[in-house]
CSV table of N, CA and C in Angstrom, one decimal:
chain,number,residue,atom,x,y,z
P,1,UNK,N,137.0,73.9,139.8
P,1,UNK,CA,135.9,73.0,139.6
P,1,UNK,C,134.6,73.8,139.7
P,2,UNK,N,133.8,73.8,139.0
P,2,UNK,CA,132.2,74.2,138.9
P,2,UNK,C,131.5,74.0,140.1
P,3,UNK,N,130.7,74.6,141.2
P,3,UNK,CA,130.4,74.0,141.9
P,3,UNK,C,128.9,74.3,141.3
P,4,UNK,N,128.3,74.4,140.2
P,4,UNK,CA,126.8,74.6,139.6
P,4,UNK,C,126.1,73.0,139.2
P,5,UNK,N,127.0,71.8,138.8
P,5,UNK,CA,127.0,71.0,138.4
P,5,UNK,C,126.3,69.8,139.5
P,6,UNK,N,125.8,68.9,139.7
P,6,UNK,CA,125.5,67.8,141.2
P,6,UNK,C,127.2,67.1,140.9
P,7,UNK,N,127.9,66.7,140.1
P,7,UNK,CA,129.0,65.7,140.7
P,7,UNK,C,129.8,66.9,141.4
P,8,UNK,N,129.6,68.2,141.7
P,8,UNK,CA,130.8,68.5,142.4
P,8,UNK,C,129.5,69.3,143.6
P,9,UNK,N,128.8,68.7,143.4
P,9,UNK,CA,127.8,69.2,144.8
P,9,UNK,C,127.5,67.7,145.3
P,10,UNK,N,127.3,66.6,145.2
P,10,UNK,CA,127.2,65.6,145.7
P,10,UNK,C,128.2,63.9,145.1
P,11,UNK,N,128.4,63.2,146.2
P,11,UNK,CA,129.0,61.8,146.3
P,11,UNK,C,128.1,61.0,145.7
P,12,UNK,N,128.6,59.6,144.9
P,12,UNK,CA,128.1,59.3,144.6
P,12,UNK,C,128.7,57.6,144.7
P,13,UNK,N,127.8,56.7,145.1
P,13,UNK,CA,128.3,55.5,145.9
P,13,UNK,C,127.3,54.1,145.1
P,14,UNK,N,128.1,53.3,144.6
P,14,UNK,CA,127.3,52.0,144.6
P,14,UNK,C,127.4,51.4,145.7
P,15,UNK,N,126.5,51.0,146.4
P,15,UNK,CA,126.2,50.7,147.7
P,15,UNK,C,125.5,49.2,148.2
P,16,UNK,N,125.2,48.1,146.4
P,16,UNK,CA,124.3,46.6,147.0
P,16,UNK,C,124.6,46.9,145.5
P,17,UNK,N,124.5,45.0,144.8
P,17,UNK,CA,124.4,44.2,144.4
P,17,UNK,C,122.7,44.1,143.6
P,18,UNK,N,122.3,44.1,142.2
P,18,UNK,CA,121.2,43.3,142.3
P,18,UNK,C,120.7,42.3,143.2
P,19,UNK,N,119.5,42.4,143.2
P,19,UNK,CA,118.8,40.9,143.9
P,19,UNK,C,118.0,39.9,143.3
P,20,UNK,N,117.9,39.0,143.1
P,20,UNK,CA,117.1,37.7,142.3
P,20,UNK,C,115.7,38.0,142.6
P,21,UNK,N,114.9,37.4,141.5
P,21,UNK,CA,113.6,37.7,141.9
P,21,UNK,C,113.0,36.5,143.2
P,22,UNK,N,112.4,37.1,144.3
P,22,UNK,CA,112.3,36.3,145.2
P,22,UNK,C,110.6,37.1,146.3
P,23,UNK,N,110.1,36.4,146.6
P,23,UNK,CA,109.0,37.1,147.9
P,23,UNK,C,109.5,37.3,149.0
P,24,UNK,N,110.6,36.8,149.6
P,24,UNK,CA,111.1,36.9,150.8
P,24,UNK,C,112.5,38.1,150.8
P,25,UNK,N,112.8,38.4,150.1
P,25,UNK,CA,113.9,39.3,150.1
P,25,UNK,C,114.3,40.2,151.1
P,26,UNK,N,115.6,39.9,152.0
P,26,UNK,CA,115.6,41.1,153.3
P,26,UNK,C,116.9,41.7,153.0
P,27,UNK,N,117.3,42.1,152.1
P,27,UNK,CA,118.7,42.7,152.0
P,27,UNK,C,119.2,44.2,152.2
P,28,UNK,N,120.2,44.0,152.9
P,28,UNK,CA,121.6,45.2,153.4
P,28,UNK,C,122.2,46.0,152.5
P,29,UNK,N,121.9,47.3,152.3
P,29,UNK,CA,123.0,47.8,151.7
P,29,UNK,C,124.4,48.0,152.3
P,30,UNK,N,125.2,48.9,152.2
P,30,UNK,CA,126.9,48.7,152.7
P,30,UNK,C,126.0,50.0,153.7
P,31,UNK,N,126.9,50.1,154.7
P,31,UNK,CA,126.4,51.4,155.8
P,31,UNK,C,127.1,52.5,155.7
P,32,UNK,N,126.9,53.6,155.6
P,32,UNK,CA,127.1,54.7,155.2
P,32,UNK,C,127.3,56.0,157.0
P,33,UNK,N,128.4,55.8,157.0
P,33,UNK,CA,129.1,57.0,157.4
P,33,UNK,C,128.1,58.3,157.7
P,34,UNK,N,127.5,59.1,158.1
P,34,UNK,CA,127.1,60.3,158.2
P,34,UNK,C,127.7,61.3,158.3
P,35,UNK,N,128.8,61.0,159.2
P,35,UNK,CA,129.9,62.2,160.1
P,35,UNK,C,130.2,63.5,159.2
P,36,UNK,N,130.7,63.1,157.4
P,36,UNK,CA,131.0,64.3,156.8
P,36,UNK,C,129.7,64.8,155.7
P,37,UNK,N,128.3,63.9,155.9
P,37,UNK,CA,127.3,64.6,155.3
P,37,UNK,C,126.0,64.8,155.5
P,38,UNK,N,125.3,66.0,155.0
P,38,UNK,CA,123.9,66.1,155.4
P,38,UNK,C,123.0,65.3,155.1
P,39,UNK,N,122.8,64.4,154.3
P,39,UNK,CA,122.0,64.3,153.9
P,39,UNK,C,122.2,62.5,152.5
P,40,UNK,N,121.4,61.7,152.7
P,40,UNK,CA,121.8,60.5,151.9
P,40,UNK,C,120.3,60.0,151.3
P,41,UNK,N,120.8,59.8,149.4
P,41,UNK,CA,119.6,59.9,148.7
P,41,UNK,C,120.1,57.8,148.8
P,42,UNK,N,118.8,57.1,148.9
P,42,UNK,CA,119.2,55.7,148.1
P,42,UNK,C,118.1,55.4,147.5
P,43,UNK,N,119.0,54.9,146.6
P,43,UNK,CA,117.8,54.9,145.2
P,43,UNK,C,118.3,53.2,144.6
P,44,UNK,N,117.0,52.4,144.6
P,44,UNK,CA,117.0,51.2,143.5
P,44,UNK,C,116.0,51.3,142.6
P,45,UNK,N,116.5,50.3,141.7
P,45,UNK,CA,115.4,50.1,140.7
P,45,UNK,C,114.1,48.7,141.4
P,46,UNK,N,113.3,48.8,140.2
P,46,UNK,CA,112.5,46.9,140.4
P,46,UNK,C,112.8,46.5,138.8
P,47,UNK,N,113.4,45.5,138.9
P,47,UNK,CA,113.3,45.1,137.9
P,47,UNK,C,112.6,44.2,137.1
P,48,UNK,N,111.9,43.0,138.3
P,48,UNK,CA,110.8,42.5,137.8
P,48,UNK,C,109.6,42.5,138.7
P,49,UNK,N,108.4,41.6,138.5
P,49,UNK,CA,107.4,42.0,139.6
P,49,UNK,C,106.2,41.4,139.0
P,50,UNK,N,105.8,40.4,139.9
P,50,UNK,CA,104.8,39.6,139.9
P,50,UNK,C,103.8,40.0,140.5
P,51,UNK,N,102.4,40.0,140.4
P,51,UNK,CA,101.0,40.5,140.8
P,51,UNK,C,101.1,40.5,142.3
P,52,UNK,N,100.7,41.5,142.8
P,52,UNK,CA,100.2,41.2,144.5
P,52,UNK,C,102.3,41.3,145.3
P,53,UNK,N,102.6,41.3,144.5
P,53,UNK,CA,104.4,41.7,144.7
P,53,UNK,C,104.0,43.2,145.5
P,54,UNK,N,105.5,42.9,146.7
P,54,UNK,CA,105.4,44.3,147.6
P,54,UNK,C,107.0,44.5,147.4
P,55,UNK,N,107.1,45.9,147.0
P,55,UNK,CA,108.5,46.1,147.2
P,55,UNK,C,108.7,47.1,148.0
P,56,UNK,N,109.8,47.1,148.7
P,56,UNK,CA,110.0,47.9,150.0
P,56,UNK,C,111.7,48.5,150.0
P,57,UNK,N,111.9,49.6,150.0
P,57,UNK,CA,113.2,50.4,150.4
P,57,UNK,C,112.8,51.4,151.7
P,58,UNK,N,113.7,50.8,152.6
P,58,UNK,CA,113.6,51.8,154.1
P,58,UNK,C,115.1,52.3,153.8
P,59,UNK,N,115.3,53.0,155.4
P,59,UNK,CA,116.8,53.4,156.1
P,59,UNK,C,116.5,52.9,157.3
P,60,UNK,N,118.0,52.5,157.4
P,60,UNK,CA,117.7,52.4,159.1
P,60,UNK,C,119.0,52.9,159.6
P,61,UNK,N,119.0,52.9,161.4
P,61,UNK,CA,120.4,53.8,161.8
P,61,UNK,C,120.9,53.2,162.9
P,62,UNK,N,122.0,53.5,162.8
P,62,UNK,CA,122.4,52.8,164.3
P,62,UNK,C,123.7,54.0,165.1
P,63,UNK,N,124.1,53.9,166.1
P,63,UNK,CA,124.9,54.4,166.5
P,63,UNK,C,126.3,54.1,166.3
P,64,UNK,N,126.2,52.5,166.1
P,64,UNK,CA,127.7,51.5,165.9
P,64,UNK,C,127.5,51.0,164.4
P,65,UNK,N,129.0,51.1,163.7
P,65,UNK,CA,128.7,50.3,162.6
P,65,UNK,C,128.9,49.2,162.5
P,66,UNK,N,127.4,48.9,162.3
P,66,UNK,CA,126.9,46.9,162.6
P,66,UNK,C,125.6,47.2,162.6
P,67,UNK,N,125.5,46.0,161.8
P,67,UNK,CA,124.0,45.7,161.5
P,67,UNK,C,123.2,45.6,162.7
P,68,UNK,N,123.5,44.7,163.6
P,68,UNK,CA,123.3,44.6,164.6
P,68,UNK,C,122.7,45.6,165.6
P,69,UNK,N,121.6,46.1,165.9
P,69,UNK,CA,120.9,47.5,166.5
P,69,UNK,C,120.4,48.5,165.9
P,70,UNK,N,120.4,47.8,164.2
P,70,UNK,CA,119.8,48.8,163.5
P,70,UNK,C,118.9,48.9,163.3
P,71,UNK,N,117.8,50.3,163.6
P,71,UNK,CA,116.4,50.5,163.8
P,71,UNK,C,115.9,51.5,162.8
P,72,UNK,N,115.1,50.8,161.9
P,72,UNK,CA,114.0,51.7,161.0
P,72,UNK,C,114.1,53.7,161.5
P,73,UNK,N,114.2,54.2,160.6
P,73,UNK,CA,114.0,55.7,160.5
P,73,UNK,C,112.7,55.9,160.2
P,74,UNK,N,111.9,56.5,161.6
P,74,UNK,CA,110.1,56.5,161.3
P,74,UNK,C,109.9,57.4,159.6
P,75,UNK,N,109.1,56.8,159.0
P,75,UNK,CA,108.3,57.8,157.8
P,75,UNK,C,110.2,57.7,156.6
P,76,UNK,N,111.4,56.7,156.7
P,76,UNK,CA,112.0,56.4,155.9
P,76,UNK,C,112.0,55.3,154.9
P,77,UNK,N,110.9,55.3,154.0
P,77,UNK,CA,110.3,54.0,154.2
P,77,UNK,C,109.7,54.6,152.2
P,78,UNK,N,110.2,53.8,151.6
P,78,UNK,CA,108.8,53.2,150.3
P,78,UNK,C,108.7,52.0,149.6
P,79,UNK,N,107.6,52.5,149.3
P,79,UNK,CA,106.6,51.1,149.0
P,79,UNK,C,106.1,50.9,147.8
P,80,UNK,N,105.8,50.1,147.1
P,80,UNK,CA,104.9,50.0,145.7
P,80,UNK,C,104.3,48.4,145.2
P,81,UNK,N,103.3,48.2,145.6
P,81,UNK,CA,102.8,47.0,145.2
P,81,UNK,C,102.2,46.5,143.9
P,82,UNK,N,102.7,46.0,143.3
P,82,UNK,CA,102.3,45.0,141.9
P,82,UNK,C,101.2,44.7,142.2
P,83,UNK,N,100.3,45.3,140.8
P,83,UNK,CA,98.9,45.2,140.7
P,83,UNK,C,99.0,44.0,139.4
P,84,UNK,N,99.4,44.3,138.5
P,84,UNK,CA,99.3,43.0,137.2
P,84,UNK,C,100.9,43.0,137.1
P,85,UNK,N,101.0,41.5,136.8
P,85,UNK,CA,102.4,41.1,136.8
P,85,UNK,C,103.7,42.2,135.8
P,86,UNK,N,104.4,42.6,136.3
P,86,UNK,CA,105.5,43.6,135.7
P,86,UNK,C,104.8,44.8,135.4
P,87,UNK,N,104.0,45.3,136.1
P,87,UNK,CA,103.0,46.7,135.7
P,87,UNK,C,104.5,47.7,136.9
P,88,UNK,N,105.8,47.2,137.7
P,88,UNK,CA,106.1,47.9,137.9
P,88,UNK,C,107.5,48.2,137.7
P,89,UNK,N,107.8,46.9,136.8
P,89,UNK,CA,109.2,46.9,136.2
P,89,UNK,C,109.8,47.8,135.8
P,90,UNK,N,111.1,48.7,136.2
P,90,UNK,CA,111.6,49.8,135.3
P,90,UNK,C,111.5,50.8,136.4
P,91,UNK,N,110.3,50.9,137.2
P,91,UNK,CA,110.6,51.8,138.3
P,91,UNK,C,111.5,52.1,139.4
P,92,UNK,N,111.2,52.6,140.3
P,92,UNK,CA,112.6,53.4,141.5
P,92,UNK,C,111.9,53.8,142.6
P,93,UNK,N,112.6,52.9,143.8
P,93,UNK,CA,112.3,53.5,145.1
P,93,UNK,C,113.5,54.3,145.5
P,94,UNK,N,112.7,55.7,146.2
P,94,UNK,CA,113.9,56.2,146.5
P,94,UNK,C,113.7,56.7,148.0
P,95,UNK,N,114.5,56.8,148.8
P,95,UNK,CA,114.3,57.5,150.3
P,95,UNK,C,115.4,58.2,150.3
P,96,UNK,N,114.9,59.5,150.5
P,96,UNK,CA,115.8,60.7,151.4
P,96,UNK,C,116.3,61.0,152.8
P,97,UNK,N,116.7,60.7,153.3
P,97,UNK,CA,117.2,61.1,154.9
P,97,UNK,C,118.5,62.1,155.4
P,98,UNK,N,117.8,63.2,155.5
P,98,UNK,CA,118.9,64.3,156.1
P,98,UNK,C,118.9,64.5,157.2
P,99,UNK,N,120.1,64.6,157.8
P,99,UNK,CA,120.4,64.9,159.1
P,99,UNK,C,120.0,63.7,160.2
P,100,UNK,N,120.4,62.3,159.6
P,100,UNK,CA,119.7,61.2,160.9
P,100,UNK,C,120.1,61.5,162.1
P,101,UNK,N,119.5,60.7,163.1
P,101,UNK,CA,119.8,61.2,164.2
P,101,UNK,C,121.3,60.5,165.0
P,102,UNK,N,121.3,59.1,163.9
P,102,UNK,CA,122.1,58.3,164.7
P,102,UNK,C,123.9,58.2,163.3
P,103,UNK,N,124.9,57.6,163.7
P,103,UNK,CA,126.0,58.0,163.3
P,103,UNK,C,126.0,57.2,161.2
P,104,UNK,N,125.1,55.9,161.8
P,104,UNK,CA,125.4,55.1,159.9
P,104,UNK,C,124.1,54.7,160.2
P,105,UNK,N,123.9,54.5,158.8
P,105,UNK,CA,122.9,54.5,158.0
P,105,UNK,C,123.1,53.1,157.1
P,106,UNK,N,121.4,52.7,156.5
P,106,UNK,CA,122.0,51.9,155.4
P,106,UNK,C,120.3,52.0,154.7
P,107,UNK,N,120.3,51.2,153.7
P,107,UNK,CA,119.5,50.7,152.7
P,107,UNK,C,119.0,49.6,152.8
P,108,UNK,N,117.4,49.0,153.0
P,108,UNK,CA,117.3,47.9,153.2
P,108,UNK,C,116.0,47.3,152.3
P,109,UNK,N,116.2,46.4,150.9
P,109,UNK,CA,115.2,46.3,150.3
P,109,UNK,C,114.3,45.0,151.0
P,110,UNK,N,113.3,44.8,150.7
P,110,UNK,CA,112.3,43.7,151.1
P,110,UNK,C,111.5,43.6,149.8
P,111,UNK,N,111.1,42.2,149.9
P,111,UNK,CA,110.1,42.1,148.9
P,111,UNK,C,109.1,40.7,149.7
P,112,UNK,N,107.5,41.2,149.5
P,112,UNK,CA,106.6,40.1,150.5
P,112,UNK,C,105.5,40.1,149.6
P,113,UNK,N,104.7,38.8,149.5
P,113,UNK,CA,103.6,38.5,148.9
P,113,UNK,C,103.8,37.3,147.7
P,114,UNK,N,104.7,37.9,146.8
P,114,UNK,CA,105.1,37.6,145.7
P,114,UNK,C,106.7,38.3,145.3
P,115,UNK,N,106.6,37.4,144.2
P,115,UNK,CA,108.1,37.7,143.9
P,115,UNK,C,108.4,39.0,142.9
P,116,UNK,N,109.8,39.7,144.0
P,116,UNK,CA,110.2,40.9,143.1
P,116,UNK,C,111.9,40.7,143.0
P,117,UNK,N,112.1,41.5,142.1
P,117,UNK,CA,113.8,40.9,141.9
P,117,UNK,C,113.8,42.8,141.4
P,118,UNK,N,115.2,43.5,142.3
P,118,UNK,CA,115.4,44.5,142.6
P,118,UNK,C,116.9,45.0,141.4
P,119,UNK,N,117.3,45.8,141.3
P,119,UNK,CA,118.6,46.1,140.8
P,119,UNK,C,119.5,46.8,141.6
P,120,UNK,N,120.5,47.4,141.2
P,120,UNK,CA,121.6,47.7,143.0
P,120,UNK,C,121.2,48.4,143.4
P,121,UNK,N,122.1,49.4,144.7
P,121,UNK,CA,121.4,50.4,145.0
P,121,UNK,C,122.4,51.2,145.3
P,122,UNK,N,122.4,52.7,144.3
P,122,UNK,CA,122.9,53.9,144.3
P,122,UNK,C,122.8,54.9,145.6
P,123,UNK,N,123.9,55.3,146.7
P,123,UNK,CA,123.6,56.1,147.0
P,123,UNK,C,124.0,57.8,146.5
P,124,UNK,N,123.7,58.6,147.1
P,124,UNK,CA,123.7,60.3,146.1
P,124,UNK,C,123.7,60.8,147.9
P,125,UNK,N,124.7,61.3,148.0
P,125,UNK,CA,125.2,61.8,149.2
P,125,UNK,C,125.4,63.4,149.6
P,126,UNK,N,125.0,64.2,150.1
P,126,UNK,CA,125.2,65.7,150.2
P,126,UNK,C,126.4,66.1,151.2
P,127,UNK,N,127.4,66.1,150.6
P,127,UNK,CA,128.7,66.5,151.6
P,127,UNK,C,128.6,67.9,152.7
P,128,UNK,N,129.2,68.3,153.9
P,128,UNK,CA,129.1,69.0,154.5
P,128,UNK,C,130.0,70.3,153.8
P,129,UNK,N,130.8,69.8,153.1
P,129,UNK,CA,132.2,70.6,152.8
P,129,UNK,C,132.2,70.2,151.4
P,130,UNK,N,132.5,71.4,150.2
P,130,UNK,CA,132.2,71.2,148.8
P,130,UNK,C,133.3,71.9,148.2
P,131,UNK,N,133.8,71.4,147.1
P,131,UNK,CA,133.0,70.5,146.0
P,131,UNK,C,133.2,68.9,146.6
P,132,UNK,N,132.2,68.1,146.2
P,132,UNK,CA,132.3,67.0,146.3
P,132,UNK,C,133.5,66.5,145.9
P,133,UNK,N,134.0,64.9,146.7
P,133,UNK,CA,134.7,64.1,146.3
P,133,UNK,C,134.3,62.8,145.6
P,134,UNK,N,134.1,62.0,144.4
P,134,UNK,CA,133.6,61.0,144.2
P,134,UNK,C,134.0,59.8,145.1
P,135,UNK,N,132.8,58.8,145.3
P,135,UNK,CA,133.3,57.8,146.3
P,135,UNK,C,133.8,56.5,145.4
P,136,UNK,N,134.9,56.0,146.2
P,136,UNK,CA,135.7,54.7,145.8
P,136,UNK,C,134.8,54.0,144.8
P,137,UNK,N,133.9,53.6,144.5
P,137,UNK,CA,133.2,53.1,144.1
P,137,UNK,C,132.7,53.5,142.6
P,138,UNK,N,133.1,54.7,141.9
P,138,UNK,CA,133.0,54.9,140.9
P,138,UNK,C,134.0,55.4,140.1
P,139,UNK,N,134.1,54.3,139.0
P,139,UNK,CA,135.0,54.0,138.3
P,139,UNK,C,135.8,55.0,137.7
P,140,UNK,N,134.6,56.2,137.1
P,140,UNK,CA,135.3,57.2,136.1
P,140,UNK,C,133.7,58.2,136.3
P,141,UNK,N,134.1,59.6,136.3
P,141,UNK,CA,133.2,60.7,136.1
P,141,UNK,C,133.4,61.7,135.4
P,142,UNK,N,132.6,62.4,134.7
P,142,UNK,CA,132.5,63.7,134.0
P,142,UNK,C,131.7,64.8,134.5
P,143,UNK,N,132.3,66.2,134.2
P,143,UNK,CA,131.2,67.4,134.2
P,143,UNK,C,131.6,68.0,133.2
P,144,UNK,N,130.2,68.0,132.3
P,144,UNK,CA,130.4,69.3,131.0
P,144,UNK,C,129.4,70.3,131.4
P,145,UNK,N,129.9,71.7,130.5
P,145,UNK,CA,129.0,72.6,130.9
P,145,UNK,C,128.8,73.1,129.2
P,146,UNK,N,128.1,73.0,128.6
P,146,UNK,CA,128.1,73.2,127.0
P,146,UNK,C,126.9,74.0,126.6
């Protein structure tokens, strides 16, 4: 296997569900393991977005897997607020976190003010030990080198 390529340098995980467009939006991605890697990209889209709309992607960590004790990762955090309605449709929040300090991890979107409706959310995982393995969650992959 190539290890020049990202599928055989990093995992790659669907990790949430779209979300309906809504103002109150507090949703969970699935929690993510750390044990075998350095480092966890999560990335969503917005898919729609009404004026004065706040959209929000953190991390947060816990020691136990359970939502339950899970505390924000200071400065794991972005943001983008709708200025005129759908001026931010089509974009991507993304947070990096390498090396947390606690055992799982997760993805957590919000949306406050007005209404935003999100798309799933991808994680991109940096394994300790390479070439990557793809995670359960993805159906079929390729690497060309042409």
């Amino acid at each position: 296997m190539n290890i020049h390529g990202l599928l055989a340098n990093l995992e790659s995980r669907w990790a949430k569900a779209a979300v309906a467009l809504a103002s109150n939006t507090d949703d969970n991605s699935a929690r993510i393991d750390m044990i075998d890697y350095e480092s966890a990209m999560f990335i969503t889209s917005i898919e729609d977005s009404v004026a004065t709309g706040v959209a929000t992607l953190k991390v947060e960590q816990n020691d136990l897997d359970q939502d339950s004790g899970m505390v924000a990762i200071t400065d794991a955090t972005a943001t983008k607020t709708c200025v005129v309605t759908d001026d931010i449709n089509g974009q991507l929040l993304i947070v990096e976190v390498r090396n947390p300090s606690k055992r799982y991890i997760q993805g957590v979107r919000t949306s406050a003010t007005a209404n935003i409706a999100f798309g799933g959310i991808v994680v991109l995982l940096k394994p300790r030990i390479f070439p990557s393995v793809q995670g359960a969650t993805v159906a079929a992959s390729t690497y060309v080198s042409d």
